[in-house]
Short mmCIF file of C-alpha atoms and ligand atoms in Angstrom, two decimals:
data_model
loop_
_atom_site.label_atom_id
_atom_site.label_comp_id
_atom_site.label_asym_id
_atom_site.label_seq_id
_atom_site.Cartn_x
_atom_site.Cartn_y
_atom_site.Cartn_z
CA MET A 1 -20.04 -58.76 -18.02
CA LYS A 2 -18.42 -55.83 -20.28
CA LYS A 3 -14.78 -55.39 -20.12
CA ILE A 4 -13.25 -52.64 -18.24
CA THR A 5 -11.53 -50.12 -20.45
CA HIS A 6 -11.34 -46.95 -18.46
CA ALA A 7 -8.76 -46.02 -15.97
CA VAL A 8 -8.19 -42.90 -13.72
CA ILE A 9 -4.63 -41.68 -12.64
CA PRO A 10 -4.71 -39.10 -10.09
CA VAL A 11 -1.78 -36.98 -10.41
CA ALA A 12 -2.85 -33.71 -8.61
CA GLY A 13 -0.34 -34.32 -5.48
CA PHE A 14 2.13 -31.64 -4.84
CA GLY A 15 4.71 -34.32 -4.08
CA THR A 16 6.15 -32.69 -0.92
CA ARG A 17 8.12 -35.77 -0.12
CA MET A 18 10.10 -35.23 -3.16
CA LEU A 19 11.38 -31.71 -2.69
CA PRO A 20 13.28 -30.10 -3.99
CA LEU A 21 13.08 -32.38 -7.07
CA SER A 22 9.52 -31.82 -7.52
CA LYS A 23 9.35 -28.05 -7.10
CA SER A 24 9.22 -27.35 -10.88
CA VAL A 25 8.84 -30.85 -12.26
CA PRO A 26 5.80 -33.23 -11.35
CA LYS A 27 6.95 -35.99 -9.40
CA GLU A 28 5.25 -38.29 -11.86
CA LEU A 29 7.74 -37.39 -14.78
CA LEU A 30 10.93 -37.95 -12.52
CA PRO A 31 12.90 -40.74 -13.98
CA LEU A 32 13.22 -44.30 -12.96
CA GLY A 33 15.94 -45.43 -15.27
CA ASN A 34 15.52 -43.98 -18.74
CA ARG A 35 11.52 -43.32 -18.53
CA PRO A 36 9.47 -41.07 -16.29
CA ALA A 37 7.70 -42.81 -13.63
CA ILE A 38 4.29 -42.46 -14.86
CA HIS A 39 5.47 -44.14 -18.06
CA TYR A 40 5.71 -47.49 -16.34
CA VAL A 41 2.07 -46.98 -14.86
CA VAL A 42 0.47 -46.07 -17.94
CA GLU A 43 2.22 -49.17 -19.69
CA GLU A 44 0.79 -51.33 -17.01
CA ALA A 45 -2.59 -50.13 -17.47
CA ILE A 46 -2.23 -50.96 -21.28
CA ALA A 47 -0.97 -54.33 -21.02
CA ALA A 48 -3.95 -55.15 -18.59
CA GLY A 49 -6.24 -54.02 -21.50
CA ILE A 50 -7.11 -50.44 -20.63
CA LYS A 51 -7.94 -48.03 -23.78
CA HIS A 52 -9.00 -44.78 -21.90
CA ILE A 53 -6.89 -43.13 -19.45
CA VAL A 54 -7.80 -40.18 -17.46
CA LEU A 55 -5.38 -38.13 -15.55
CA VAL A 56 -6.76 -35.89 -12.88
CA GLY A 57 -4.13 -33.02 -12.28
CA HIS A 58 -4.03 -29.09 -11.92
CA ALA A 59 -2.36 -26.63 -13.82
CA GLN A 60 1.17 -27.32 -12.86
CA LYS A 61 0.72 -30.86 -14.16
CA SER A 62 0.27 -30.09 -17.90
CA ALA A 63 3.77 -31.34 -18.57
CA ILE A 64 2.44 -35.08 -17.84
CA GLU A 65 -0.50 -34.49 -20.57
CA ASN A 66 2.03 -33.21 -23.03
CA TYR A 67 4.48 -36.42 -22.42
CA PHE A 68 1.55 -38.64 -23.71
CA ASP A 69 0.72 -36.23 -26.91
CA ILE A 70 2.72 -36.13 -29.83
CA ASN A 71 5.34 -33.08 -30.15
CA ALA A 72 4.86 -32.50 -33.92
CA GLU A 73 7.48 -29.95 -34.15
CA LEU A 74 10.01 -32.29 -32.52
CA ASP A 75 8.72 -35.27 -34.59
CA ASN A 76 9.21 -33.25 -37.80
CA GLN A 77 12.63 -32.02 -36.44
CA LEU A 78 13.70 -35.63 -36.08
CA ARG A 79 12.36 -36.96 -39.11
CA ASN A 80 14.15 -34.25 -41.18
CA LYS A 81 17.41 -35.31 -39.95
CA GLY A 82 16.57 -38.98 -40.57
CA LYS A 83 16.15 -40.03 -37.15
CA ASP A 84 12.75 -41.74 -37.64
CA ALA A 85 13.46 -44.66 -35.30
CA LEU A 86 13.77 -42.25 -32.55
CA ALA A 87 10.72 -40.25 -33.62
CA ASP A 88 8.96 -43.67 -33.66
CA SER A 89 10.09 -44.61 -30.13
CA LEU A 90 8.46 -41.34 -28.91
CA ASN A 91 5.05 -42.20 -30.51
CA TRP A 92 4.75 -45.40 -28.49
CA LEU A 93 1.22 -44.90 -27.19
CA PRO A 94 -0.94 -47.35 -29.40
CA GLU A 95 -3.49 -45.76 -31.69
CA ASP A 96 -6.40 -47.19 -29.89
CA VAL A 97 -5.50 -45.76 -26.47
CA THR A 98 -6.54 -42.19 -25.32
CA VAL A 99 -5.00 -40.35 -22.37
CA SER A 100 -6.97 -37.24 -21.48
CA MET A 101 -6.72 -34.84 -18.34
CA ILE A 102 -9.17 -33.41 -16.01
CA ARG A 103 -8.51 -30.84 -13.34
CA GLN A 104 -9.47 -31.43 -9.52
CA GLY A 105 -10.14 -27.91 -9.00
CA LYS A 106 -9.53 -28.13 -5.26
CA ALA A 107 -6.96 -30.39 -3.43
CA LEU A 108 -9.70 -32.26 -1.24
CA GLY A 109 -7.98 -35.55 -1.21
CA LEU A 110 -7.74 -38.90 -3.13
CA GLY A 111 -11.53 -39.59 -3.05
CA HIS A 112 -12.30 -36.29 -4.55
CA ALA A 113 -9.77 -36.69 -7.15
CA VAL A 114 -11.33 -39.83 -8.38
CA LEU A 115 -14.73 -38.22 -8.37
CA ALA A 116 -13.27 -35.44 -10.39
CA ALA A 117 -12.97 -38.00 -13.41
CA ARG A 118 -16.85 -38.82 -13.17
CA PRO A 119 -17.74 -36.65 -16.25
CA ILE A 120 -15.29 -38.38 -18.38
CA ILE A 121 -15.70 -42.05 -16.90
CA GLY A 122 -19.65 -41.73 -17.27
CA ASP A 123 -21.45 -44.98 -16.59
CA HIS A 124 -18.24 -47.17 -17.10
CA ASN A 125 -16.64 -49.40 -14.10
CA PHE A 126 -13.09 -48.42 -14.12
CA ALA A 127 -9.76 -49.06 -12.61
CA VAL A 128 -7.75 -46.36 -10.40
CA LEU A 129 -3.86 -46.55 -10.57
CA LEU A 130 -1.85 -44.36 -8.14
CA PRO A 131 1.15 -43.22 -9.76
CA ASP A 132 3.51 -42.96 -6.58
CA VAL A 133 3.38 -47.01 -6.85
CA VAL A 134 5.14 -48.51 -9.68
CA LEU A 135 4.93 -52.33 -10.00
CA ASP A 136 8.11 -54.01 -11.08
CA PRO A 137 7.97 -54.17 -14.86
CA PHE A 138 10.76 -56.58 -15.18
CA ALA A 139 9.70 -59.33 -13.13
CA ASN A 140 6.04 -59.26 -13.60
CA ASP A 141 3.89 -60.16 -16.62
CA MET A 142 1.66 -57.19 -16.69
CA HIS A 143 -0.66 -58.95 -19.22
CA LYS A 144 -1.73 -61.48 -16.49
CA ASP A 145 -0.48 -60.28 -12.93
CA ASN A 146 -2.03 -57.69 -10.47
CA LEU A 147 -4.12 -55.19 -12.31
CA ALA A 148 -4.66 -57.70 -15.20
CA PHE A 149 -6.00 -60.41 -12.59
CA MET A 150 -7.90 -57.86 -10.85
CA LEU A 151 -9.91 -56.92 -14.15
CA THR A 152 -10.46 -60.51 -14.81
CA ALA A 153 -11.95 -61.17 -11.34
CA PHE A 154 -14.27 -58.23 -11.44
CA ALA A 155 -15.26 -59.66 -14.79
CA ASN A 156 -16.03 -63.01 -13.19
CA ASN A 157 -17.72 -62.20 -10.08
CA ASP A 158 -18.51 -58.37 -10.21
CA HIS A 159 -16.94 -57.80 -6.88
CA SER A 160 -14.60 -54.51 -6.92
CA GLN A 161 -10.96 -55.33 -6.30
CA ILE A 162 -8.33 -53.70 -4.11
CA LEU A 163 -4.62 -54.87 -4.40
CA VAL A 164 -2.99 -55.36 -1.19
CA ASP A 165 0.39 -56.47 0.13
CA LYS A 166 1.81 -57.20 3.42
CA VAL A 167 3.68 -54.35 4.99
CA ALA A 168 6.19 -54.22 8.22
CA ASP A 169 4.72 -53.01 11.25
CA SER A 170 6.61 -49.73 10.99
CA GLU A 171 4.60 -48.87 7.71
CA VAL A 172 1.14 -49.62 8.62
CA HIS A 173 0.47 -45.98 9.47
CA LYS A 174 1.22 -44.96 5.87
CA TYR A 175 -1.36 -46.77 4.22
CA GLY A 176 -5.04 -48.22 3.98
CA ILE A 177 -5.04 -51.46 6.02
CA ALA A 178 -7.28 -54.22 5.23
CA LYS A 179 -9.76 -55.61 7.73
CA LEU A 180 -10.35 -59.09 6.81
CA SER A 181 -13.62 -61.17 7.13
CA ASP A 182 -11.66 -64.46 7.52
CA ARG A 183 -8.71 -64.07 9.98
CA SER A 184 -7.22 -67.22 8.44
CA HIS A 185 -6.07 -65.23 5.44
CA ASP A 186 -3.94 -63.13 7.66
CA VAL A 187 -0.13 -62.63 7.97
CA SER A 188 0.73 -66.34 8.10
CA ASP A 189 -0.82 -67.33 4.92
CA ILE A 190 -0.05 -64.37 2.78
CA ASN A 191 3.69 -64.47 1.92
CA LYS A 192 5.20 -63.59 -1.30
CA ALA A 193 3.21 -66.18 -3.35
CA ASP A 194 3.99 -65.98 -6.99
CA VAL A 195 0.23 -66.01 -8.23
CA ASN A 196 -2.53 -63.34 -7.17
CA ALA A 197 -5.28 -64.47 -5.08
CA SER A 198 -8.37 -62.65 -4.37
CA PHE A 199 -11.13 -62.95 -1.43
CA GLN A 200 -13.56 -61.00 0.15
CA VAL A 201 -12.69 -58.14 2.66
CA ALA A 202 -14.53 -56.59 5.72
CA GLY A 203 -13.21 -53.03 5.48
CA PHE A 204 -10.36 -50.76 5.36
CA VAL A 205 -9.02 -48.48 8.11
CA GLU A 206 -7.05 -45.65 6.68
CA LYS A 207 -3.38 -44.92 8.00
CA PRO A 208 -4.39 -46.31 11.52
CA SER A 209 -1.76 -46.61 14.30
CA LEU A 210 -0.15 -49.98 14.68
CA ALA A 211 -2.47 -50.66 17.61
CA ASP A 212 -5.41 -49.90 15.71
CA ALA A 213 -4.39 -51.79 12.44
CA PRO A 214 -6.62 -54.78 11.67
CA SER A 215 -3.98 -56.54 9.70
CA ARG A 216 -0.67 -55.95 8.14
CA LEU A 217 -2.33 -56.09 4.58
CA ALA A 218 -1.76 -52.40 2.99
CA VAL A 219 -3.64 -51.20 -0.06
CA VAL A 220 -0.87 -50.81 -2.69
CA GLY A 221 -2.59 -48.22 -5.02
CA ARG A 222 -4.38 -50.34 -7.78
CA TYR A 223 -8.28 -50.48 -7.52
CA VAL A 224 -10.87 -51.88 -9.83
CA PHE A 225 -14.34 -50.25 -9.19
CA SER A 226 -17.99 -50.71 -9.88
CA ASN A 227 -19.21 -47.38 -11.17
CA LYS A 228 -21.40 -47.36 -8.06
CA ILE A 229 -18.34 -46.03 -6.18
CA PHE A 230 -19.12 -42.57 -7.68
CA ASP A 231 -22.27 -42.29 -5.86
CA TYR A 232 -20.52 -43.40 -2.74
CA LEU A 233 -17.57 -40.83 -2.97
CA ALA A 234 -20.10 -38.06 -3.74
CA ASN A 235 -21.58 -38.41 -0.32
CA THR A 236 -18.16 -39.07 1.26
CA THR A 237 -17.12 -36.25 3.79
CA ALA A 238 -13.64 -35.44 4.96
CA SER A 239 -12.11 -37.57 7.39
CA VAL A 240 -8.32 -38.61 8.19
CA GLY A 241 -6.14 -35.60 7.48
CA GLY A 242 -9.20 -33.39 6.40
CA GLU A 243 -9.37 -35.19 3.20
CA ILE A 244 -12.02 -36.97 1.35
CA GLN A 245 -10.64 -40.64 1.55
CA LEU A 246 -11.16 -43.17 -1.19
CA THR A 247 -11.01 -45.70 1.66
CA ASP A 248 -14.02 -44.37 3.39
CA ALA A 249 -16.11 -44.51 0.09
CA ILE A 250 -14.95 -48.22 -0.34
CA ASP A 251 -16.04 -48.99 3.13
CA ALA A 252 -19.57 -47.61 2.29
CA LEU A 253 -19.47 -49.70 -1.10
CA ILE A 254 -18.47 -52.93 1.08
CA SER A 255 -21.80 -52.75 2.96
CA GLN A 256 -23.85 -52.99 -0.11
CA HIS A 257 -21.82 -54.44 -2.76
CA GLY A 258 -19.11 -57.24 -3.04
CA VAL A 259 -15.59 -55.90 -2.50
CA ASP A 260 -12.32 -58.15 -2.54
CA VAL A 261 -8.82 -57.78 -1.88
CA THR A 262 -6.32 -59.19 -4.54
CA THR A 263 -2.90 -60.11 -3.00
CA MET A 264 0.02 -58.36 -5.11
CA VAL A 265 2.65 -60.52 -6.66
CA GLY A 266 6.28 -59.17 -7.41
CA ASP A 267 7.54 -55.90 -5.98
CA SER A 268 6.29 -52.39 -5.70
CA TYR A 269 8.32 -49.26 -5.46
CA ASP A 270 7.10 -46.03 -3.70
CA ALA A 271 8.44 -43.34 -6.40
CA GLY A 272 6.51 -40.76 -4.24
CA ASP A 273 9.01 -40.86 -1.35
CA MET A 274 12.82 -39.93 -1.75
CA ARG A 275 14.51 -42.84 -0.23
CA SER A 276 12.47 -45.46 -1.88
CA TYR A 277 12.57 -43.55 -4.99
CA MET A 278 16.23 -43.45 -5.07
CA GLN A 279 16.52 -47.31 -4.47
CA ALA A 280 13.83 -47.86 -7.24
CA PHE A 281 15.96 -45.61 -9.76
CA VAL A 282 18.99 -47.57 -9.25
CA TYR A 283 16.97 -50.93 -9.56
CA PHE A 284 15.46 -49.66 -12.94
CA ALA A 285 18.76 -48.23 -14.17
CA GLN A 286 20.39 -51.43 -13.49
CA GLN A 287 17.77 -53.36 -15.30
CA GLN A 288 18.13 -51.15 -18.40
CA LEU A 289 22.00 -50.74 -18.81
CA ALA A 290 23.52 -53.45 -20.70
CA PRO A 291 25.65 -55.68 -18.65
CA ASP A 292 29.05 -54.37 -19.98
CA GLU A 293 28.36 -50.78 -19.89
C1 G1P B 1 -3.21 -43.39 -0.62
C2 G1P B 1 -4.54 -44.33 -0.09
C3 G1P B 1 -3.89 -45.48 0.97
C4 G1P B 1 -2.94 -46.35 0.11
C5 G1P B 1 -1.83 -45.49 -0.37
C6 G1P B 1 -0.95 -46.57 -1.29
O1 G1P B 1 -2.55 -42.81 0.53
O2 G1P B 1 -5.31 -43.29 0.74
O3 G1P B 1 -4.92 -46.02 1.24
O4 G1P B 1 -2.46 -47.21 0.96
O5 G1P B 1 -2.14 -44.45 -1.14
O6 G1P B 1 0.16 -45.63 -1.96
P1 G1P B 1 -1.53 -41.62 0.29
O7 G1P B 1 -0.16 -42.53 -0.07
O8 G1P B 1 -2.07 -40.90 -1.21
O9 G1P B 1 -1.26 -40.88 1.52
#
């Protein structure tokens, strides 16, 4: 089995939950501590072994692409002033990693955004990372936990992997919710374990009411897909919210191919929601400030 080296990061959302901050700054570039939120998501992908990252955005998101490019003018100016260390710190992206951007064209939903990356991804299997979700980089070992675990699991059994975490009853309507094949895996078993676990899933329901929720296991925003998902996405029509949902294509994929859920370890932060973003900012800043500052 060939290693997965490609990842898609959809960045086309308007960030309405983050207004007014996101009016003229892409929400993905808002800071968590001393870095933009998307910096941690790209670092997570790289730590897991990803080499080609495709951002799916639109005209107002080009500042994100610039963040991952070298700013030659700034670089020259810093080096002319002898600030080489600072200049080096800006060029942190490893030389064997590429970040490219493609435009979604129409805002037709997450499934449509992932499909927009097909011309660059080609025949490769790939990961998807939703940048609203930032996994705690301080407590996790990104070289083996979560996404890295999912990539290894895929390499071992060829099953697409969907990261899930337990959420409170009041939260289920915000997420894709897993329908488990084996009820014994539900709620009582899946606590905050300190190792990832992966097992087969029967399906997903996108943003159900509490009454319709088949479990409390929510899709966190990290996926590892067989390339076949593209065919299913191409045949997916708009559903919940009038959008082409990734969840629907996953459900179709399940009927023909193996799909597992991977339970998450550590904490995740929703950087696309104002309240949770502010809590995340405080946590990241606390981690980065020296104790005596
Ligand atoms: C998307 C997915 C949903 C998932 C969520 C995670 O929803 O459609 O299944 O649980 O991301 O953040 P969105 O938050 O884009 O509405």
